[in-house]
Amino acid sequence: MSSVDGLVTGLDTTSIISQLMQLERIPQQRLENRAKLAKSASTELDGLRTSVVGIRTAAATMKYPSAWQPLSATSSSDSVKVTATSGATTGSLAFNVTKVASGEAIYSNQTVASTDTVVAAGGSVFSYSGTKQLGFDKLAATGLNVGDISFEVTQASAAAKTTASALPQPVPLEITGTNNELIFSVAGAGSISLSIGTGEYQSAEELAAAINSAIAATPAAKGVVKAGVDDTGKLTLSTIAEGSDNTIEVTGGSAAAELGWNLTEGVATGTDGIVTVDGVANTITDTTKDTAVTLNASAGSIAAVMSGPMRLGTANTEQVSFGSGTLSEVVSAINNADGLNYGAVAVNTGSGYRLQLTANETGAAATVGIDQSMFTGLSGTPGVDMFKQLTAAQDAEITFEGVNPYSITSASNTFKDIMPGVSATVSAVTTTPVTISSTKDTEKVADAVESLVNDLSTLFARIKQGTKSDVEAGTTGLLAGSSAPRRAQNELQRALLDPVAGNSIISGGAAGITLESDGTIKFDRAAFISAYEADPEGMQRLFVAPDDEVDSTPGILDRISEVAKNASSFGTGYLATAKEAKDNQVNTFNRQVDAYEVRLERRQAALQRQYAALEVALGSLNNQSAWLVGQLGSLSTNSG
């Protein structure tokens, strides 16, 4: 509405109406202030609920047994990093790092002028990784469909093994020139005679070592058989090659009876391996290293050579399409292949480009391979080995030295849980033993409990500030009069400080946790550590109930978790429902403010109409007054 200021009266009606409306708005402003206070209270309740959720999470984490058995681990060498989580035992180990894990990398012998040079023909190439550990190497495919090719050893091969029917008699056994011959027959190698070294042998293990020494000294037996001892202490003879084409039989010799062999046992036969290629099963009857085999697939076949015994597992194999076969296309095709588990790169040597293939992982199974017959553009002599090995695929290995040393391996450089709760990561081969050790870390337990107590203290201080009510001092908190925060504080204090009946340590006070006169919680770290070291089981039971039906009394952490759950859960927790109530208040106040605004707009319009009408009325009176004055003036003139 347009201004009506002083048209007739000269009054500042806009100012008068504004002041009147300010008076009219006082109740609305009070509602707005109440809405703001309710919104602030809702925000504060939500903050308290979030803090309680954090306390609940911390308490739940501390309830795990691992939280009460933390370890601290150290290493004597920078080349071995150790990490400790938790474990029931402590101790130390000394070992040498004899191998570091690596994946295989190979590169082309020849270089080409540019990445646009055609290096492969035929439109696709068979690519593979992880076959060597399964028993197959140097694969080349014919007629396979482009795409993933399944390759899995579903039955492992086994050697032919003959086991003595009795323990060596007697032990210690003396071998002389009259009882030192052992004769056996191996398929493909004929009859072989061994001369065992003379001497007195104290165990079956010493006799097996003597037989292996005789094998190494006998050309016909070397690399063909090996001796061992089974779980019952009986001697064994096994073929190196596996599969049913390999057999072994002890047939005689002056040492046979005393070593425990019954010459009527008969021929032992190896077990065939089975590899399934794209759904087609292939049986391998001889796994002798470098033996050529053909593996049939649903479409086409694969030529390969045996890399050794067949072991269960799956390889990554794929017939990769590479377009016109330029170096850049080959690299792109390999890198875009699904699940091949190695990558390709064109390396600029300064005098040309090499194709390099590198496994994505480490370990003895992280081998790479490609059908080299397709890469005529990388070599001037087709058929020769076109790739050289840059790094070998190998597991990391650590060796424990001593009279009878032993080693353990890992496909990665990390030996997980080498001691309970302790893992070691190696980065370099060592020439002197590395010592790692683990000790119980009481400080970590104290840190966790102190952190929880501090969180509770911070929460209690916030509740105290929010619920204070001192009208005279004008320091009323946002949550004054709200029962939910005080309920949370009281219940959490009781959960923390109430006794735990039947335990050797019955209260938080014995663990260094006390309630001060001002309502704050104090944690005495030294007292806690002393009590924990004196009675770790009792301290753990004070905080956590055991997982059994006999002793189900909740511990401190069990009680805190339950209280925090009841206070903070959405929909049911009393802090959450208190926040919802405040949100409802905010909505109610906002609706009232909006309704007031409509009434105020109507009131202002009415005032503006009244003052406009006043101006009109006064203007009319002024006109009448002027007319009367004129009339009176004319009367005076006529009388004169």
XYZ file of C-alpha atoms in Angstrom, residues 7-11 611-625:
20
model
C -1.243 14.651 3.000
C -3.598 16.736 5.127
C -2.583 16.295 8.744
C 1.167 16.438 8.269
C 1.472 13.312 10.473
C -5.081 6.490 8.483
C -5.880 6.943 4.792
C -9.535 7.422 5.661
C -8.518 9.959 8.320
C -6.629 11.979 5.725
C -9.611 11.866 3.382
C -11.994 12.965 6.130
C -9.742 15.783 7.283
C -9.300 16.908 3.674
C -13.082 17.120 3.268
C -13.408 19.131 6.486
C -10.699 21.490 5.320
C -12.599 22.045 2.072
C -15.798 22.760 3.984
C -13.981 25.138 6.278
